[in-house]
Short mmCIF file of C-alpha atoms in Angstrom, two decimals:
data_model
loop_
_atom_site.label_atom_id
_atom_site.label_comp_id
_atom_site.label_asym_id
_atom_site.label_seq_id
_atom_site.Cartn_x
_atom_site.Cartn_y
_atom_site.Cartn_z
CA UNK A 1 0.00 0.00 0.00
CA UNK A 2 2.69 2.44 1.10
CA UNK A 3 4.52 1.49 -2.32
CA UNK A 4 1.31 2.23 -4.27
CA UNK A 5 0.76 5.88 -2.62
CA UNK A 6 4.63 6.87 -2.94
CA UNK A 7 4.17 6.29 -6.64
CA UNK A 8 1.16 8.40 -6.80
CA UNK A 9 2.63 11.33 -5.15
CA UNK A 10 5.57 10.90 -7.69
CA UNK A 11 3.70 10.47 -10.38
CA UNK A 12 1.78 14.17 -8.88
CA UNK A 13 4.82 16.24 -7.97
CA UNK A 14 6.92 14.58 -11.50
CA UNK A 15 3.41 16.33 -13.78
CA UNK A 16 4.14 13.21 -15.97
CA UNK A 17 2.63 10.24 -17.71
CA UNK A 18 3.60 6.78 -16.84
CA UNK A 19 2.84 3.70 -19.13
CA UNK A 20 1.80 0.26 -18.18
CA UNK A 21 1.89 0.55 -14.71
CA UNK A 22 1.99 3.12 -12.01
CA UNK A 23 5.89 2.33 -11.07
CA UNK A 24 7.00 2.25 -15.08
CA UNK A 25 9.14 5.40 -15.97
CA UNK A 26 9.95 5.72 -19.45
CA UNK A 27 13.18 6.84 -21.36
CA UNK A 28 11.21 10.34 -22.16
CA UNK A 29 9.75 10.40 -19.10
CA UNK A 30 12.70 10.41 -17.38
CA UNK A 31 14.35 13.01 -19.54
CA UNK A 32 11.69 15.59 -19.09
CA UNK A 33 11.72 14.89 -15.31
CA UNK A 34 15.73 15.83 -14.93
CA UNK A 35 15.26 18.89 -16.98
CA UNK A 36 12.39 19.78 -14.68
CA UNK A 37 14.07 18.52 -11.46
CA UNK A 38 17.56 19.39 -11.45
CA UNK A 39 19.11 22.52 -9.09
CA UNK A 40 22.00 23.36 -11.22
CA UNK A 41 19.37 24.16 -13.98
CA UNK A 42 17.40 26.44 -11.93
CA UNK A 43 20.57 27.67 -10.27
CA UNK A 44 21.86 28.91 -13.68
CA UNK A 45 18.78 30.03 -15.14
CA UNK A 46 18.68 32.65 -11.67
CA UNK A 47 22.83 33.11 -12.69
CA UNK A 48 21.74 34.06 -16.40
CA UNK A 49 18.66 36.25 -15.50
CA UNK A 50 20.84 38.19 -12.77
CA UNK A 51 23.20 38.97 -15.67
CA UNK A 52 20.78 40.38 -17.95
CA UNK A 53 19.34 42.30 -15.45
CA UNK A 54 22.55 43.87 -14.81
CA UNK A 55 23.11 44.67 -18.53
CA UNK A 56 19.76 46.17 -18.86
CA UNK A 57 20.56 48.23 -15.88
CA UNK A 58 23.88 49.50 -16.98
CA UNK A 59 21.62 50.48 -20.10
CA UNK A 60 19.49 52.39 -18.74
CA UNK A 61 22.50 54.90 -17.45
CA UNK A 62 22.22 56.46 -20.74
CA UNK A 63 18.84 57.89 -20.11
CA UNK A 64 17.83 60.93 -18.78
CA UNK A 65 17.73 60.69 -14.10
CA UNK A 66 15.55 62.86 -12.12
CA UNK A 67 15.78 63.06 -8.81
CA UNK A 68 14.93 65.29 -5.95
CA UNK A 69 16.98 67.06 -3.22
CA UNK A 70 15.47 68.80 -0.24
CA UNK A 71 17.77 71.01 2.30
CA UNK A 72 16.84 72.13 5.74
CA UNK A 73 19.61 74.20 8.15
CA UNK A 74 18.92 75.49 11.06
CA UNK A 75 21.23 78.37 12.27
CA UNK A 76 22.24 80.01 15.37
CA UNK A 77 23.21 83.18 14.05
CA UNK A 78 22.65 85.51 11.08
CA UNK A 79 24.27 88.13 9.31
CA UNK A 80 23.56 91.56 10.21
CA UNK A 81 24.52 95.15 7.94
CA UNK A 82 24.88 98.18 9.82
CA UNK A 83 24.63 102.05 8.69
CA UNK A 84 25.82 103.66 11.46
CA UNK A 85 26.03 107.21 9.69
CA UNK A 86 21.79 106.59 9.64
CA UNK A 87 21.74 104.54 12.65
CA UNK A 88 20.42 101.53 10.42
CA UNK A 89 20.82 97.95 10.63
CA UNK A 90 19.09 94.57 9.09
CA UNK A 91 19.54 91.49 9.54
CA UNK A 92 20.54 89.45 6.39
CA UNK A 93 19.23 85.89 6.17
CA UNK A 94 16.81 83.60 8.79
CA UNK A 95 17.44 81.10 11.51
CA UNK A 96 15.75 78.93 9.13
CA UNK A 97 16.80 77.99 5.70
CA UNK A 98 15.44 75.26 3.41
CA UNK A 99 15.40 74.36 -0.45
CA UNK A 100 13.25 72.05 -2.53
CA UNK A 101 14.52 71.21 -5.78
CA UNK A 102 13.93 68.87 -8.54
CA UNK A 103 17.10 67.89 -10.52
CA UNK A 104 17.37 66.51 -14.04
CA UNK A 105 20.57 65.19 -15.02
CA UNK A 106 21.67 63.60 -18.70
CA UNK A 107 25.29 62.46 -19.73
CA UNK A 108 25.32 64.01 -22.92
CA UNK A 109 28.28 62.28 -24.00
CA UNK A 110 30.62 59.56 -22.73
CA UNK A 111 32.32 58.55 -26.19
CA UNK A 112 30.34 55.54 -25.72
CA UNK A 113 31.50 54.75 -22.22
CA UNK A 114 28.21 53.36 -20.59
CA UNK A 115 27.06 51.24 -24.05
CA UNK A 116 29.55 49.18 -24.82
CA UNK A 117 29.84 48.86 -21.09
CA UNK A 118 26.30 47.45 -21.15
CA UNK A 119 27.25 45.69 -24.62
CA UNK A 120 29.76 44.13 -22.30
CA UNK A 121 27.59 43.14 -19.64
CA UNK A 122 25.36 41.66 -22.43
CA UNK A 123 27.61 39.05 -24.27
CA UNK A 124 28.64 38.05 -20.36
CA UNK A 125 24.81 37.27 -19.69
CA UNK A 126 24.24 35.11 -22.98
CA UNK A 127 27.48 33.30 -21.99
CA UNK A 128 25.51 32.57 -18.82
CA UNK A 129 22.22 31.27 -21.50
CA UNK A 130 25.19 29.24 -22.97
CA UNK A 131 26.51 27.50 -19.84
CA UNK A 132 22.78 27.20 -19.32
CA UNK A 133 22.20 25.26 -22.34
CA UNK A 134 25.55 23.20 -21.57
CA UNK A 135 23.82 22.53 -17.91
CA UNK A 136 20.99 20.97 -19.65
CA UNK A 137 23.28 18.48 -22.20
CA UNK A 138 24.77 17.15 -19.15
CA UNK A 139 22.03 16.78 -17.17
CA UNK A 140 20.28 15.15 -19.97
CA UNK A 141 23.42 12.71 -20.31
CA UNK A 142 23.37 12.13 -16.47
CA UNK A 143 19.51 10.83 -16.85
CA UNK A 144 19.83 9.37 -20.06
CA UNK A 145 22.84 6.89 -18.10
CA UNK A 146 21.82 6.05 -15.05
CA UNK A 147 18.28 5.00 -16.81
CA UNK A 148 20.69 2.93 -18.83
CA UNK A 149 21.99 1.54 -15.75
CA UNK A 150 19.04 0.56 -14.73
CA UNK A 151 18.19 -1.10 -17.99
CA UNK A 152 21.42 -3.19 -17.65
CA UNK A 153 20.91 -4.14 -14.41
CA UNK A 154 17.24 -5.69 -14.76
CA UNK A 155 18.73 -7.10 -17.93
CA UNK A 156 21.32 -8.86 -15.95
CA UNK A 157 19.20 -10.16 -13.49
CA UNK A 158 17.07 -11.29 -16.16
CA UNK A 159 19.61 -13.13 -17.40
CA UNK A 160 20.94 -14.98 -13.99
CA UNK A 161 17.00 -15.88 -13.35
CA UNK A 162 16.92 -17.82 -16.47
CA UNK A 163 20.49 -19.26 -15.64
CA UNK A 164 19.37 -20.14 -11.69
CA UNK A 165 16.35 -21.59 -13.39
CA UNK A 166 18.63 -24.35 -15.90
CA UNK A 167 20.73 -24.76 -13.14
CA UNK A 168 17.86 -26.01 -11.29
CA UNK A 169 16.00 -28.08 -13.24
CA UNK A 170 19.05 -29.96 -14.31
CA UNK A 171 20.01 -30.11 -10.48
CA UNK A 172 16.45 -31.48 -10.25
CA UNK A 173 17.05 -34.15 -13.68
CA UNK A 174 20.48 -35.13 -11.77
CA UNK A 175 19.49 -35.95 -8.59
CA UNK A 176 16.49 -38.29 -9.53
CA UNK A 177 19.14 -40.01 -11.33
CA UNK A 178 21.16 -40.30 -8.59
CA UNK A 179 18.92 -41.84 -6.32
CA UNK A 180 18.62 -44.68 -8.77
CA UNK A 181 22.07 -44.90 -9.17
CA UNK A 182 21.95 -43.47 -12.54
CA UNK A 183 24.45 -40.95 -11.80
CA UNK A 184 27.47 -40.55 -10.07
CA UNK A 185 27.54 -37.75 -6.63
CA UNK A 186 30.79 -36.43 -8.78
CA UNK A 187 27.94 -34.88 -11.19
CA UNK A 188 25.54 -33.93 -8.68
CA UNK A 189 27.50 -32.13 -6.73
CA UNK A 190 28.98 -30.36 -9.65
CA UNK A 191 25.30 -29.60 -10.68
CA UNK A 192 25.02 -28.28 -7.17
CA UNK A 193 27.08 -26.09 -7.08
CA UNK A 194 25.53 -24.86 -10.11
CA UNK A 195 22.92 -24.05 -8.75
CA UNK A 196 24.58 -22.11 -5.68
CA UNK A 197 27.01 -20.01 -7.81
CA UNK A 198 23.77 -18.82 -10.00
CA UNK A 199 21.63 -18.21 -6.57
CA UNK A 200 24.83 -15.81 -5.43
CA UNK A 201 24.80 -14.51 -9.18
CA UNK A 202 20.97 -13.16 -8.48
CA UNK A 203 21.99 -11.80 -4.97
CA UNK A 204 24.75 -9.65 -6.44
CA UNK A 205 22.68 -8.35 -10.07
CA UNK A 206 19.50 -7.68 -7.58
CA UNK A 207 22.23 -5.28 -5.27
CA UNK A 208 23.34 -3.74 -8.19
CA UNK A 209 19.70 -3.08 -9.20
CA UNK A 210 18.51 -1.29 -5.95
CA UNK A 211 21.84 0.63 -6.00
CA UNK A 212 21.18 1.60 -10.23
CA UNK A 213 17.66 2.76 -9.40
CA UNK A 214 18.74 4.65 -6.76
CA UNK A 215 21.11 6.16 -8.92
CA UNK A 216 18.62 7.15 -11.05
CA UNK A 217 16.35 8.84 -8.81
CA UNK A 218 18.77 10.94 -7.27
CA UNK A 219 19.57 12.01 -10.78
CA UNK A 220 15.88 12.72 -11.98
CA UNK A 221 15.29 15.00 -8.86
CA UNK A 222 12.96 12.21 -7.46
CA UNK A 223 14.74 10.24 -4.50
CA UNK A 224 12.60 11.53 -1.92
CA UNK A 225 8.98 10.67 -3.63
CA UNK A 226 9.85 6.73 -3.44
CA UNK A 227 10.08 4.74 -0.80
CA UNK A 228 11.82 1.77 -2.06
CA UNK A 229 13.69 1.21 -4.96
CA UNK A 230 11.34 -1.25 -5.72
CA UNK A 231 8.86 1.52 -6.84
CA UNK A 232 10.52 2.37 -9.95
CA UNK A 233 10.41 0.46 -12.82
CA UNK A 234 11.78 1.27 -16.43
CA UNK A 235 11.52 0.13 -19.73
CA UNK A 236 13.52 -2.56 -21.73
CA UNK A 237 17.30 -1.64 -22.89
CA UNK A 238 15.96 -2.05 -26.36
CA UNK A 239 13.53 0.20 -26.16
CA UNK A 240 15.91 3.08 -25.33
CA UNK A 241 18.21 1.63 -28.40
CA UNK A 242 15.33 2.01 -30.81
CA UNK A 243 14.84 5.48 -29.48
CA UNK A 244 18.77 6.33 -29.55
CA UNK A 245 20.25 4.83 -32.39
CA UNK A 246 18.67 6.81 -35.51
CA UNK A 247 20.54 9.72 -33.38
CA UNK A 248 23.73 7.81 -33.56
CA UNK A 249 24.46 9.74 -36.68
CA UNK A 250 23.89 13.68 -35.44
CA UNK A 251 26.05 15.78 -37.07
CA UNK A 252 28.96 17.76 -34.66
CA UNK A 253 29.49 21.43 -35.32
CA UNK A 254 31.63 22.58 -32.49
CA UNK A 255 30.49 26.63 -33.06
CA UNK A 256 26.94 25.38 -32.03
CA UNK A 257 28.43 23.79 -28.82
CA UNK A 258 27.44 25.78 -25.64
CA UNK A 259 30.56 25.65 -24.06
CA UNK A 260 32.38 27.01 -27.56
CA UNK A 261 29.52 29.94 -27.80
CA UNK A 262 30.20 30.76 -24.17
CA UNK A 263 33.73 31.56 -24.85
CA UNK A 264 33.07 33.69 -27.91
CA UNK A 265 30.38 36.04 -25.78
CA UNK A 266 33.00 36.13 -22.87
CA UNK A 267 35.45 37.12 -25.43
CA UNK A 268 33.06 39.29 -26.76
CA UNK A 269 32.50 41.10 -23.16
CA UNK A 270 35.94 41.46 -22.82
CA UNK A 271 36.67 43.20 -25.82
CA UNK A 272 34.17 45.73 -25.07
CA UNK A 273 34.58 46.20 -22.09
CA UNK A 274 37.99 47.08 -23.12
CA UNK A 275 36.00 50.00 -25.29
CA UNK A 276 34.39 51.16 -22.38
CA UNK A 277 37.40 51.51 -20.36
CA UNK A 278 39.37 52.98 -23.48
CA UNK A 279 36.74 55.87 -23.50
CA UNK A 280 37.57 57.21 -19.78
CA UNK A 281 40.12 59.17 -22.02
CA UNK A 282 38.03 61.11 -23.63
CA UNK A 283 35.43 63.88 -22.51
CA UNK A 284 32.68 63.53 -20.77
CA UNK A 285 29.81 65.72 -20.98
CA UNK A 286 26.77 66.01 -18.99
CA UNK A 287 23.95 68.26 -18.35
CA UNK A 288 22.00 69.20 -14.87
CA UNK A 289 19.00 71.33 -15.18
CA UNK A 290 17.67 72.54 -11.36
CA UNK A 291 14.22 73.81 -10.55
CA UNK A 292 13.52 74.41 -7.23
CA UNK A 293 12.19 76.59 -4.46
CA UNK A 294 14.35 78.21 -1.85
CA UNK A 295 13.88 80.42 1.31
CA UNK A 296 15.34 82.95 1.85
CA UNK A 297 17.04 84.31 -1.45
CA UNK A 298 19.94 86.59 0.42
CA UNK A 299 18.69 88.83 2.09
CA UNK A 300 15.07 88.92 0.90
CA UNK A 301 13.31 87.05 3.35
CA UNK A 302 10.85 85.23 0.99
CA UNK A 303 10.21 81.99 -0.81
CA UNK A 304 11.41 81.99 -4.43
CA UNK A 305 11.55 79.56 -7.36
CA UNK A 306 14.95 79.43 -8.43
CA UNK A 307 15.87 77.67 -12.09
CA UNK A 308 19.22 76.72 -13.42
CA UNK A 309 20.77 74.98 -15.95
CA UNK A 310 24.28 73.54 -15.89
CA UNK A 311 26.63 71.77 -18.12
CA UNK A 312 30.15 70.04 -17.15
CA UNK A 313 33.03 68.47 -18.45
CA UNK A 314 34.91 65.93 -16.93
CA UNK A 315 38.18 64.58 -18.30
CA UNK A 316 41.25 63.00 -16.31
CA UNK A 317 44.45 64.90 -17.01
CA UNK A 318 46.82 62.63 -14.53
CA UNK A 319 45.85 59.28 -13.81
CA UNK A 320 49.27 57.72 -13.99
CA UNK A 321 48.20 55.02 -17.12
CA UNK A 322 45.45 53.28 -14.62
CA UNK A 323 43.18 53.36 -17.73
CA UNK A 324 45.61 51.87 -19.82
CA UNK A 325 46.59 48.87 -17.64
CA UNK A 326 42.77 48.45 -17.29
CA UNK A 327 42.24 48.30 -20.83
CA UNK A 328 45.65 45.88 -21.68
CA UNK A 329 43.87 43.53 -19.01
CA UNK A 330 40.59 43.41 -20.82
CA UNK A 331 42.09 42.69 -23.98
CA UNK A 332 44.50 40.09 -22.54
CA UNK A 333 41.54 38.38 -20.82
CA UNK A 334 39.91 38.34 -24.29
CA UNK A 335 42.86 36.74 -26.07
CA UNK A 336 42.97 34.41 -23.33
CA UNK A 337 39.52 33.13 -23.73
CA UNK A 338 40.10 33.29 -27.86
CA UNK A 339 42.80 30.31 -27.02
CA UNK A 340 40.57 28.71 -24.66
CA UNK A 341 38.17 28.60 -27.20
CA UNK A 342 40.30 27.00 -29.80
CA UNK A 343 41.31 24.47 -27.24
CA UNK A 344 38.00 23.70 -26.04
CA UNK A 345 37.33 23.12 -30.15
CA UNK A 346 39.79 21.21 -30.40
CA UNK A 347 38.98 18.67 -27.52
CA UNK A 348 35.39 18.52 -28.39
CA UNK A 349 36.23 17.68 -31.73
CA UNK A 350 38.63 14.95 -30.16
CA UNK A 351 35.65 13.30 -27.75
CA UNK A 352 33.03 13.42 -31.04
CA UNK A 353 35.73 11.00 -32.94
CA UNK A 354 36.49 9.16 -29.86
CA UNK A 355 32.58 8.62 -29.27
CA UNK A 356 31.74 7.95 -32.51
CA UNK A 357 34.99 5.57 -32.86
CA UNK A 358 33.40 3.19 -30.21
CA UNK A 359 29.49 3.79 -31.68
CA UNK A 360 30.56 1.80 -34.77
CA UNK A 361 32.65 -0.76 -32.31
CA UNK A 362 29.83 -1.62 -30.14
CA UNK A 363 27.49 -1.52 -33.47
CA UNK A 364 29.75 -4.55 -34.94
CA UNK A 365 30.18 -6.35 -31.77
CA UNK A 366 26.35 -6.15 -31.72
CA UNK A 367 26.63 -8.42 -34.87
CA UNK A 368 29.00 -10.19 -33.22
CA UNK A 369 27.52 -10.80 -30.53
CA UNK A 370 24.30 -12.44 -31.85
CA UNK A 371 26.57 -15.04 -33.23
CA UNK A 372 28.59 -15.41 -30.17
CA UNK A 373 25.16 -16.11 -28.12
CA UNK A 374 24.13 -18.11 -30.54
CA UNK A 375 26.91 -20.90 -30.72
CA UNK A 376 27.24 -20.22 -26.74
CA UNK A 377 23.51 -21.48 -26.26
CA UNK A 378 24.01 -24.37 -29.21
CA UNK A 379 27.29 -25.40 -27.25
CA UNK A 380 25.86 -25.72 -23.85
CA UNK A 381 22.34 -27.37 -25.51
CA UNK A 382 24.50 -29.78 -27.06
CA UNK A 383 26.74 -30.35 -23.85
CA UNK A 384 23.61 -31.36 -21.51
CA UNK A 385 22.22 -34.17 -24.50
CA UNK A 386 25.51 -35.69 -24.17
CA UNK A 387 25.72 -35.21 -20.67
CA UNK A 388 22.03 -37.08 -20.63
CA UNK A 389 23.84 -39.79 -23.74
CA UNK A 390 26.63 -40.93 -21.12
CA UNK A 391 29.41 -39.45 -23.60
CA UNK A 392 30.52 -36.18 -20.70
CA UNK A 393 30.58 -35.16 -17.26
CA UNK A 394 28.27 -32.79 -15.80
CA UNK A 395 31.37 -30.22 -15.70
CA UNK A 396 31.34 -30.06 -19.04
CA UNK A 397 28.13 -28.81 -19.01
CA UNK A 398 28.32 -26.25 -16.09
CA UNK A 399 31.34 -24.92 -18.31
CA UNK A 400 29.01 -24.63 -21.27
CA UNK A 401 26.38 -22.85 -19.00
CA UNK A 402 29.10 -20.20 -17.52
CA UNK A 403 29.83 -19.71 -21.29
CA UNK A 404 26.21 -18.92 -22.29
CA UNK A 405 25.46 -16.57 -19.57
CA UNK A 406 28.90 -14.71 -19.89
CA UNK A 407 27.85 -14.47 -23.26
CA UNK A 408 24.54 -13.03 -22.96
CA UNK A 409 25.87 -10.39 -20.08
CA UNK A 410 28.42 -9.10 -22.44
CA UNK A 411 26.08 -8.89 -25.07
CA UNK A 412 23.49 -6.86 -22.52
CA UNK A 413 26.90 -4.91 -21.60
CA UNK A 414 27.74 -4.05 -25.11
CA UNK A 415 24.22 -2.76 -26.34
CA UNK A 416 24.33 -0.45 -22.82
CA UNK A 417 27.72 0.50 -23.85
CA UNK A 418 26.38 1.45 -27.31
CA UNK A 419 23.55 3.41 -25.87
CA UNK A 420 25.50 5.51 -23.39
CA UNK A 421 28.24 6.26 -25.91
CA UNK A 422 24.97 7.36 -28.12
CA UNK A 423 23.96 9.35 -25.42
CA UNK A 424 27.33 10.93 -25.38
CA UNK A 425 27.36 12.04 -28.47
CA UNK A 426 24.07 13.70 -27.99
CA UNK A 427 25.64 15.61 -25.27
CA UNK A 428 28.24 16.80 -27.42
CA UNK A 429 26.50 17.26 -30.62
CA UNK A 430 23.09 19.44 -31.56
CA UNK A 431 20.65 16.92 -29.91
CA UNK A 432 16.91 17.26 -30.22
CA UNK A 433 16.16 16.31 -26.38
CA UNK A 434 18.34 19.39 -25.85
CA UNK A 435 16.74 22.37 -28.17
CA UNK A 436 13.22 21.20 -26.63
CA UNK A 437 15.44 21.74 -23.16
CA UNK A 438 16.20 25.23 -24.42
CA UNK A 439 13.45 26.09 -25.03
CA UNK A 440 12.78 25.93 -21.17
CA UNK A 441 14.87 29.06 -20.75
CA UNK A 442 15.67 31.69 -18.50
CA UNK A 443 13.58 33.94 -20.46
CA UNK A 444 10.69 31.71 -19.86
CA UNK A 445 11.03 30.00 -16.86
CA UNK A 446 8.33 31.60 -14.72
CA UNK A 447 6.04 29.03 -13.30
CA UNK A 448 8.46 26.29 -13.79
CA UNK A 449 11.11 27.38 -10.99
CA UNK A 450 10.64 29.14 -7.52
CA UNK A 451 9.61 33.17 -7.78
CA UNK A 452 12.16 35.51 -5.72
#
């Protein structure tokens, strides 16, 4: 009962569709779930949109500010003028003074200063959207193997079930000979043994089940709405290869990577915020227009509205080259990321041979291993008639049996290989799963993460 509600609440919190069976997660399933699930993805979309707010900020300096300034002063003493030739005197000023003005204030011009600054700030936030998208390949590849994982594992213990259940009925066969002297206790305790290393076999693939699906739903985001691992079933291994291997041809551009497009925008930034700096040189010009009421004007003792309009100049004479070291370590910083960005080119180009070098291995030991199965099964078929014919011992028949299951495990080994190193290449190459992912961006993630 308690497994049956667990999956409910997953299958509630996960928004998703589960076939045949309330506890069956399918390859899809389980990629829309990591997308959905994982913190680093909703870290970096909050990392991205905190960078293009800051760019749009650093915009906005180029528009016209107002603002308002209010002064209040309260003094002790005041200015007096005296005519002593008329025995005159007044006082010049109050106790109290205030002023109320609102000010207006526009950089006229900053040689482009404050837009290629926010130019700057912009190529640095879609290098953020970049690592993004690169967040959501991995995370993608993450799922995509430990579902695999999973697949391999229930395949394996598939495999040693059908093995413990030979082993068993020709235990069974052997002993019934034996007790009517049939057979020797040479072969039935050979067949016994048998039997025991197969029954250790299925204790060791079920712990590496629990400890796969496990796996898994840390990766999918999902480990605390299951109780068990028991709760969480997948699909066959061959249904994820009939999903992944039309893909096993994408085509690799390494300018489309997200890691490669990163580097160019942070080169980008770089070189204009090198721009920015450069401009410091040059004039800048701004404008301050005041309206605004003040009391007392001098010595007239009255409230007047005062109006002014200034413009400045500001331009360092001395700064002892600070601007130009700034602007040589902007531009160094940008070479510096060019060459990363050849390297990185250069070892993604490396890993899309090396991936697609063992695709087309595991594809022809696929082949190969149908055949290798094949004569494995015929061996040990054959072994056990002439076992039954008097012609061999029984340990030439538990020899042919280890032989048939090894043979079937590294088959179910290779075509898990073959998917992961599929997956792979989907990770490094322009993958389907991962535009859907994008389009899950920062730009439209509202609703799908936390609100600040």
């Amino acid at each position: 009962m308690k497994g049956i509600i667990s999956t409910v609440c997953l299958l509630f919190l996960c928004n998703t569709v589960f076939a045949e069976g309330l506890n069956l997660l399918t390859f899809k399933d389980a990629e829309k779930i990591a997308i959905k699930n994982s913190p680093q993805i909703i870290a970096q979309s909050y990392t991205a949109d905190s960078a293009y707010q800051a760019a749009s900020s650093q915009k906005l300096k180029r528009l016209p500010t107002l603002s308002l300034n209010a002064q209040n002063t309260l003094v002790s003493k005041i200015g007096k003028i005296e005519f002593p030739s008329l025995g005159i005197s007044n006082t010049v000023g109050t106790h109290l003074n205030w002023s109320i003005s609102p000010t207006l204030n526009f950089i006229v011009w900053d040689t482009g200063q404050i837009l290629n600054r926010a130019k700057s700030l912009k190529r640095a936030a879609d290098a953020q959207s970049n690592i993004l998208d690169y967040d959501k390949r991995e995370v993608l590849l993450g799922a995509r193997t430990s579902y695999i994982g999973v697949q391999l594992a229930k395949e394996q213990v598939k495999l040693v079930k059908d093995a413990l259940t030979l082993a068993r009925s020709q235990y069974a066969y052997i002993h019934e000979k034996f007790k009517v002297g049939a057979s020797d206790k040479f072969d039935l305790a050979v067949a016994h043994q048998e039997m025991s290393d197969r029954e250790k076999d299925l204790e060791q693939a079920l712990g590496e089940l629990y400890v796969s699906k496990r796996a898994l739903a840390a990766s999918l985001g999902i480990e605390k709405d299951i109780e068990t691992a028991e709760n969480l079933d997948t699909e066959p291994l061959s249904v994820s290869l009939d999903l992944l291997l039309p893909r096993s041809g994408t085509p690799f551009n390494p300018e489309t990577h997200p890691q490669v497009k990163a580097l160019e925008n942070q080169k980008s930034s770089y070189e204009l915020s090198a721009k920015s700096v450069a401009a410091k040189y040059f004039p800048e010009i701004s404008l301050t227009g005041i309206a605004g009421y003040q009391y007392p004007n001098l010595g007239q003792n009255e409230i007047i509205q005062q109006n002014s309009l200034m413009m400045g100049l500001q331009m360092p004479i001395l700064e002892w080259g600070s601007i130009w070291k700034e602007t040589k370590s902007q531009k160094y910083k940008a070479r510096s990321t060019s060459e990363e960005k050849r390297q990185t080119v250069i070892d993604l180009t490396k890993d899309v041979s090396e991936t697609r070098d063992w695709i087309d291995t595991y594809k022809r030991l696929r082949t190969t291993d149908v055949k290798v199965v094949g004569d494995a099964l015929e061996v040990a078929k054959l072994s056990y008639d002439s076992f039954k014919a008097g012609k061999i011992i029984f340990l030439d028949v538990q020899r042919a049996n280890v032989k048939a299951l090894s043979a079937k495990v590294d088959a179910a080994r290779d075509n898990a290989s073959l998917a992961v190193q599929i997956s792979k290449l989907l990770a490094l190459a322009v993958d389907e799963e991962v535009k859907n992912a994008q389009e899950w961006s920062f730009k439209k993630v509202q609703g799908q993460r936390p609100e600040i």
